[in-house]
Coordinates of C-alpha atoms in Angstrom, one line a residue:
M1 CA 25.1 -2.0 -10.3
G2 CA 23.5 -0.1 -13.5
I3 CA 21.4 -3.1 -14.3
F4 CA 19.1 -2.6 -11.3
S5 CA 17.4 0.3 -12.7
K6 CA 13.8 1.4 -12.1
N7 CA 12.7 -0.4 -16.0
T8 CA 14.3 -4.0 -15.0
I9 CA 13.1 -4.4 -11.8
T10 CA 9.9 -5.9 -13.0
L11 CA 11.6 -8.0 -15.4
I12 CA 13.9 -9.3 -12.2
F13 CA 10.9 -10.4 -10.0
F14 CA 9.1 -12.2 -12.7
I15 CA 12.2 -14.1 -13.4
F16 CA 12.1 -15.1 -10.4
L17 CA 8.4 -16.5 -9.8
I18 CA 9.1 -18.8 -13.9
I19 CA 11.9 -20.2 -12.1
L20 CA 9.6 -20.8 -8.8
T21 CA 7.5 -22.2 -11.3
I22 CA 9.2 -24.5 -13.7
S23 CA 11.9 -25.6 -11.8
T24 CA 9.1 -28.1 -10.0
P25 CA 9.0 -31.6 -12.0
K26 CA 6.2 -33.7 -12.3
A27 CA 8.1 -35.9 -11.4
L28 CA 7.7 -35.6 -7.8
S29 CA 3.4 -35.9 -8.0
Q30 CA 1.7 -38.8 -7.4
T31 CA -0.5 -38.7 -10.3
D32 CA -1.6 -36.2 -12.7
E33 CA -5.3 -35.7 -10.5
C34 CA -6.0 -36.8 -7.5
E35 CA -9.7 -37.6 -6.3
A36 CA -11.7 -34.7 -5.0
E37 CA -14.4 -35.3 -2.7
T38 CA -17.3 -35.4 -5.0
N39 CA -20.4 -36.2 -2.4
D40 CA -20.7 -32.4 -1.6
I41 CA -24.3 -30.5 -1.1
C42 CA -22.2 -27.5 -1.9
N43 CA -20.5 -28.4 -5.3
D44 CA -22.5 -26.9 -8.1
K45 CA -21.2 -25.4 -11.2
K46 CA -24.6 -24.3 -12.6
K47 CA -25.4 -21.8 -8.6
A48 CA -21.7 -21.4 -9.1
L49 CA -21.9 -19.6 -12.1
P50 CA -23.7 -16.6 -11.6
L51 CA -21.8 -16.2 -8.0
K52 CA -18.7 -15.9 -10.0
I53 CA -20.2 -13.2 -12.5
I54 CA -20.9 -11.4 -9.5
A55 CA -17.8 -11.6 -7.8
I56 CA -15.7 -10.1 -10.6
V57 CA -17.9 -7.2 -11.0
S58 CA -18.4 -6.6 -7.3
I59 CA -14.5 -7.1 -6.6
L60 CA -13.9 -4.6 -9.6
V61 CA -15.8 -2.4 -8.4
T62 CA -14.4 -2.2 -4.8
S63 CA -11.0 -2.4 -6.3
M64 CA -11.2 0.8 -8.0
I65 CA -12.9 2.5 -5.2
G66 CA -10.1 1.4 -2.9
V67 CA -6.9 2.6 -5.4
S68 CA -8.5 5.2 -6.6
A69 CA -9.8 7.0 -3.2
P70 CA -6.0 8.2 -2.5
L71 CA -5.9 9.4 -5.4
F72 CA -8.5 12.1 -5.2
S73 CA -7.3 13.2 -2.3
K74 CA -6.1 16.8 -3.4
S75 CA -10.1 17.2 -3.4
I76 CA -10.8 15.4 -0.2
P77 CA -8.7 17.1 2.7
A78 CA -9.3 14.0 4.9
L79 CA -7.1 12.1 2.5
D80 CA -4.1 14.7 2.2
P81 CA -1.2 13.0 2.5
N82 CA 0.6 15.3 4.4
G83 CA -2.3 14.9 7.8
N84 CA -2.5 12.6 10.7
T85 CA -5.8 10.3 8.6
F86 CA -4.0 9.5 5.9
V87 CA -1.6 8.3 8.0
I88 CA -3.9 6.5 10.4
I89 CA -5.8 5.3 7.0
K90 CA -2.3 3.8 5.3
C91 CA -1.2 2.0 8.9
F92 CA -4.9 0.2 8.6
A93 CA -4.3 -0.8 4.5
S94 CA -0.7 -2.1 6.1
G95 CA -2.5 -4.0 8.6
I96 CA -5.1 -5.8 5.8
I97 CA -2.1 -6.8 3.4
L98 CA -0.1 -8.0 6.6
G99 CA -3.0 -9.5 7.6
T100 CA -3.3 -10.9 3.9
G101 CA 0.1 -12.6 3.8
F102 CA 0.1 -14.1 7.3
M103 CA -3.3 -15.2 7.8
H104 CA -4.5 -16.6 4.1
V105 CA -1.9 -16.9 1.4
L106 CA 0.7 -17.9 3.4
P107 CA -1.8 -20.9 4.8
D108 CA -3.2 -21.6 1.4
S109 CA 0.4 -22.2 0.4
F110 CA 1.0 -24.7 3.7
D111 CA -2.3 -26.7 2.8
M112 CA -1.5 -26.9 -0.7
L113 CA 2.3 -27.9 -0.7
W114 CA 1.5 -30.3 2.1
S115 CA -1.9 -32.1 0.4
N116 CA -1.9 -35.6 0.5
C117 CA -2.0 -35.4 -3.4
L118 CA 1.7 -34.8 -3.0
K119 CA 4.4 -37.1 -2.3
E120 CA 5.6 -37.6 0.7
N121 CA 8.9 -36.9 -0.3
P122 CA 10.0 -34.1 -0.7
W123 CA 6.8 -32.5 -0.2
H124 CA 6.2 -33.6 3.7
K125 CA 9.4 -34.0 4.6
F126 CA 10.8 -30.2 4.2
P127 CA 8.6 -26.9 4.9
F128 CA 8.8 -25.8 1.2
T129 CA 6.5 -22.9 1.9
G130 CA 8.1 -21.4 4.6
F131 CA 11.5 -21.9 2.7
V132 CA 10.5 -20.3 -0.1
A133 CA 8.5 -17.2 1.7
M134 CA 12.1 -17.0 3.5
L135 CA 13.6 -17.0 0.0
S136 CA 11.2 -14.5 -1.6
A137 CA 11.3 -11.7 1.2
L138 CA 15.4 -11.9 1.1
V139 CA 14.8 -11.5 -3.0
T140 CA 12.7 -8.9 -2.7
L141 CA 15.3 -7.4 0.0
L142 CA 17.8 -7.2 -2.7
I143 CA 15.7 -5.5 -4.7
D144 CA 14.4 -3.3 -2.7
S145 CA 18.1 -2.4 -1.7
M146 CA 20.0 -2.1 -4.9
A147 CA 17.1 -0.1 -6.9
T148 CA 17.2 2.4 -3.5
S149 CA 20.7 2.6 -3.6
V150 CA 21.4 3.1 -7.5
Y151 CA 18.8 5.8 -7.0
T152 CA 20.5 7.1 -3.7
K153 CA 24.0 7.1 -6.1
K154 CA 22.2 9.5 -8.3
G155 CA 21.2 12.1 -5.8
R156 CA 24.8 12.4 -4.0
G157 CA 26.1 13.3 -8.0
A158 CA 23.3 15.9 -8.0
V159 CA 24.3 17.4 -4.9
V160 CA 28.2 17.4 -5.2
N161 CA 27.3 19.1 -9.0
A162 CA 25.5 21.6 -7.4
E163 CA 27.8 22.6 -4.6
N164 CA 30.3 22.3 -7.4
T165 CA 28.5 24.5 -9.0
V166 CA 28.3 26.7 -6.6
Q167 CA 32.2 26.8 -5.8
D168 CA 32.8 27.8 -9.1
D169 CA 30.4 30.6 -9.1
D170 CA 31.9 31.8 -6.0
R171 CA 35.0 32.0 -7.8
E172 CA 33.4 33.7 -10.3
M173 CA 32.3 36.6 -8.0
G174 CA 35.7 37.3 -6.2
V175 CA 36.9 37.9 -9.8
V176 CA 34.3 40.7 -10.5
T177 CA 34.3 41.7 -7.2
M178 CA 38.5 42.4 -7.6
V179 CA 37.6 44.1 -10.7
G180 CA 35.1 46.3 -9.3
H181 CA 37.5 47.7 -7.6
G182 CA 36.0 46.2 -4.1
H183 CA 32.2 46.8 -4.1
G184 CA 32.1 44.6 -1.2
H185 CA 28.2 44.8 -1.2
G186 CA 27.8 43.5 -4.4
H187 CA 30.1 40.2 -3.6
G188 CA 28.1 40.0 -0.3
H189 CA 24.4 39.7 -2.2
G190 CA 25.9 37.1 -4.9
H191 CA 27.3 34.9 -2.4
G192 CA 24.2 35.0 -0.6
H193 CA 22.1 34.1 -3.5
F194 CA 24.3 31.2 -4.7
H195 CA 24.4 29.9 -1.1
G196 CA 20.8 29.9 -1.1
H197 CA 21.0 28.6 -4.7
V198 CA 22.8 25.4 -3.6
Q199 CA 21.1 24.9 -0.1
H200 CA 17.6 24.8 -2.8
D201 CA 19.1 22.1 -4.8
I202 CA 20.2 20.3 -2.1
K203 CA 16.8 20.5 -0.5
A204 CA 15.7 19.5 -3.7
S205 CA 18.1 16.4 -5.0
I206 CA 17.3 15.2 -0.8
D207 CA 13.5 15.1 -1.8
G208 CA 14.2 13.6 -4.8
Q209 CA 15.8 10.7 -3.5
Q210 CA 12.5 10.3 -1.0
L211 CA 10.9 10.2 -4.0
L212 CA 12.5 7.8 -5.7
R213 CA 12.3 5.8 -2.7
Y214 CA 8.5 6.0 -2.6
R215 CA 8.4 5.0 -6.9
V216 CA 10.7 1.8 -5.6
V217 CA 8.3 0.8 -2.8
A218 CA 4.9 1.4 -4.5
M219 CA 6.3 -0.9 -8.0
V220 CA 7.5 -3.8 -5.5
L221 CA 3.7 -3.9 -3.4
E222 CA 2.2 -3.6 -6.7
L223 CA 3.7 -6.9 -8.4
G224 CA 3.8 -8.4 -5.2
I225 CA -0.2 -8.2 -5.1
I226 CA -0.6 -8.7 -8.9
V227 CA 0.8 -12.2 -8.2
H228 CA -1.0 -13.0 -5.4
S229 CA -4.4 -11.5 -6.8
V230 CA -4.2 -13.6 -10.0
V231 CA -3.6 -16.5 -7.6
I232 CA -7.0 -16.3 -5.5
G233 CA -8.9 -15.1 -8.9
L234 CA -7.4 -18.4 -10.2
S235 CA -8.8 -20.8 -7.9
L236 CA -12.3 -18.7 -7.0
G237 CA -13.0 -18.9 -10.9
A238 CA -12.2 -22.8 -10.9
S239 CA -14.7 -23.6 -8.0
S240 CA -17.8 -24.7 -7.7
N241 CA -18.1 -24.7 -3.8
T242 CA -20.9 -22.4 -4.1
C243 CA -20.5 -22.4 0.2
S244 CA -17.0 -21.4 0.1
I245 CA -17.8 -18.9 -2.8
K246 CA -20.0 -16.8 -1.1
G247 CA -17.8 -16.5 1.7
L248 CA -15.1 -15.3 -0.7
I249 CA -16.8 -12.3 -2.5
A250 CA -17.3 -10.5 0.6
A251 CA -13.8 -11.2 2.5
L252 CA -12.3 -9.8 -1.2
C253 CA -14.5 -7.3 -1.4
F254 CA -12.9 -5.9 1.9
H255 CA -9.8 -7.3 1.3
Q256 CA -9.2 -5.6 -2.3
M257 CA -10.8 -1.9 -0.8
F258 CA -8.1 -2.0 1.8
E259 CA -5.2 -2.8 0.0
G260 CA -6.0 -1.0 -2.9
M261 CA -6.0 2.2 -0.4
G262 CA -2.9 1.3 1.3
L263 CA -1.3 0.9 -2.6
G264 CA -3.1 3.8 -3.6
G265 CA -1.3 5.5 -1.0
C266 CA 1.7 4.5 -2.5
I267 CA 1.3 5.3 -5.6
L268 CA 0.3 9.2 -4.4
Q269 CA 3.8 9.5 -2.7
A270 CA 5.1 8.2 -5.6
D271 CA 3.6 11.4 -7.4
Y272 CA 3.9 9.9 -10.7
K273 CA 2.2 11.1 -13.6
L274 CA -1.6 10.6 -14.4
L275 CA -1.2 8.4 -16.8
K276 CA 1.5 5.9 -14.6
K277 CA -1.6 6.1 -12.1
L278 CA -4.2 5.7 -14.2
I279 CA -2.0 2.3 -15.5
M280 CA -1.1 1.3 -11.8
A281 CA -4.1 1.8 -10.3
F282 CA -5.9 -0.3 -13.6
F283 CA -3.8 -3.0 -12.9
F284 CA -4.6 -3.5 -9.5
S285 CA -7.7 -3.8 -10.1
V286 CA -8.3 -6.2 -13.4
T287 CA -5.8 -8.7 -11.8
T288 CA -8.4 -10.1 -9.4
P289 CA -11.4 -10.1 -11.9
F290 CA -8.8 -11.4 -13.9
G291 CA -7.9 -14.3 -12.9
I292 CA -11.8 -15.0 -11.8
A293 CA -12.5 -15.4 -15.4
I294 CA -9.3 -17.5 -16.5
G295 CA -10.5 -19.9 -13.0
L296 CA -14.1 -19.8 -14.6
A297 CA -12.7 -20.2 -18.5
L298 CA -10.3 -23.4 -17.3
S299 CA -12.7 -24.8 -14.8
N300 CA -13.5 -28.1 -16.9
T301 CA -9.8 -28.9 -17.2
Y302 CA -8.4 -26.6 -14.3
K303 CA -7.8 -29.0 -11.3
E304 CA -7.3 -27.5 -8.1
N305 CA -6.2 -30.8 -6.9
S306 CA -4.0 -31.8 -9.2
P307 CA -0.5 -32.3 -7.7
T308 CA 0.7 -30.1 -10.9
A309 CA -2.0 -27.0 -9.1
L310 CA -1.5 -27.4 -5.9
I311 CA 2.7 -27.7 -6.6
T312 CA 2.7 -24.1 -8.8
V313 CA 0.4 -22.4 -7.0
G314 CA 1.0 -23.3 -3.6
L315 CA 4.8 -22.0 -4.4
L316 CA 3.5 -18.8 -6.1
N317 CA 1.3 -18.4 -3.0
A318 CA 4.7 -18.6 -0.2
A319 CA 6.8 -16.3 -2.9
S320 CA 3.9 -13.9 -2.8
A321 CA 3.9 -14.4 0.8
G322 CA 7.2 -13.7 1.9
L323 CA 7.1 -10.1 -0.8
L324 CA 3.6 -9.0 1.3
I325 CA 5.3 -9.8 4.3
Y326 CA 8.5 -7.9 4.0
M327 CA 6.8 -5.0 2.1
A328 CA 4.1 -4.6 4.8
M329 CA 6.5 -4.6 8.1
V330 CA 9.5 -2.7 6.2
D331 CA 8.7 -0.7 4.0
L332 CA 5.0 0.6 5.0
L333 CA 4.9 0.2 8.6
A334 CA 8.1 0.4 9.9
A335 CA 8.9 3.2 7.3
D336 CA 6.0 5.1 8.7
F337 CA 6.8 4.3 12.7
M338 CA 10.6 5.5 12.2
G339 CA 10.0 8.5 10.3
P340 CA 9.6 11.9 11.4
K341 CA 6.2 12.6 11.5
L342 CA 5.3 9.7 14.1
Q343 CA 8.4 9.9 16.1
T344 CA 7.4 13.8 16.5
S345 CA 3.7 12.0 18.5
V346 CA 3.3 9.5 20.9
K347 CA -0.6 9.9 20.4
L348 CA -0.7 9.7 16.3
Q349 CA 2.3 6.1 17.2
I350 CA -0.7 4.7 18.9
K351 CA -3.5 5.4 17.0
C352 CA -1.1 4.6 13.8
F353 CA -0.8 1.3 16.4
V354 CA -4.3 0.5 16.9
A355 CA -5.6 0.8 13.0
A356 CA -2.4 -1.3 12.0
L357 CA -3.7 -4.2 14.7
L358 CA -7.6 -3.4 13.3
G359 CA -6.5 -3.9 9.8
A360 CA -4.6 -7.2 10.6
G361 CA -7.6 -8.5 12.3
G362 CA -10.2 -7.7 10.4
M363 CA -7.7 -9.8 7.6
S364 CA -8.1 -12.6 10.7
V365 CA -11.5 -12.6 11.3
M366 CA -12.0 -13.2 7.0
A367 CA -10.0 -16.0 7.5
K368 CA -12.8 -18.2 8.7
W369 CA -14.7 -17.3 5.6
A370 CA -11.5 -16.9 3.1

């Protein structure tokens, strides 16, 4: 179990993605490239270039605003992590993440892996998108469960040590009392002091377990977001379709801002040190612009309709979709709705459900353009 420590979760996840990418032989594709429609008046590389630059800047700014807003909640009363408003906003952002997985990433993967540019057998004979998304969700569950299990055992060990310490202290106090010829009042005071001490240690240990749980959620969620953000950026950067790029810019700005708020809320609850918070916020903010820049640099050689690109990006999208759907439903929405805060207020549950529905609905509407 020790191999599933916090420092190796990232490595395990990326090994899984690498296996998905390299396990697809080029022999399964028809040709190296598939002819695309060129008689589209929207295809214009010169006009697309300034739009891509605008996309990089605007998406970078909105991503930074979204992921940073929860991190500065201490100076914004409305974003206090213990307040109702924060929970409602977090549920809205979780709905955004859920909608992204179901309405954007998953359909894109289906379109790519069912493309006419790929061989009928096996790509049109088996639903690889659903299969890979299912495997991704299960692998995410495995990593999530094992990492949490390791941290829980560490927390239990801390509780046992605290209890043993008090038992030893109680025995010592008993000896002191006997030597002191029965000063019972002093013994009672000492026992109460140490009993209160162990209760404090046990509470701190339980809080520590919850904190570690938050850190697992924040880390796994960031990994999934980074993967699909790079893929989305790569597709936008390599595209020359000015009509689709215009819609994508607005949709991605909306998506990145509120997805960033969801991730920022998780980072805030994880209570990382300032440097780690900034690093995680930085990587989230730059991944989509970085993907756009890569796509822009490879626009002359990268063919988004080539079988190799369709298979690779399609499988990565499927894996990302499975991870995002799992994280949104299990680690974000279910954790909040089944938690003590919402369980004690039906009114707050309804507000959070409406917020999640609006977030998912907003991303569903955005699917018209992106």
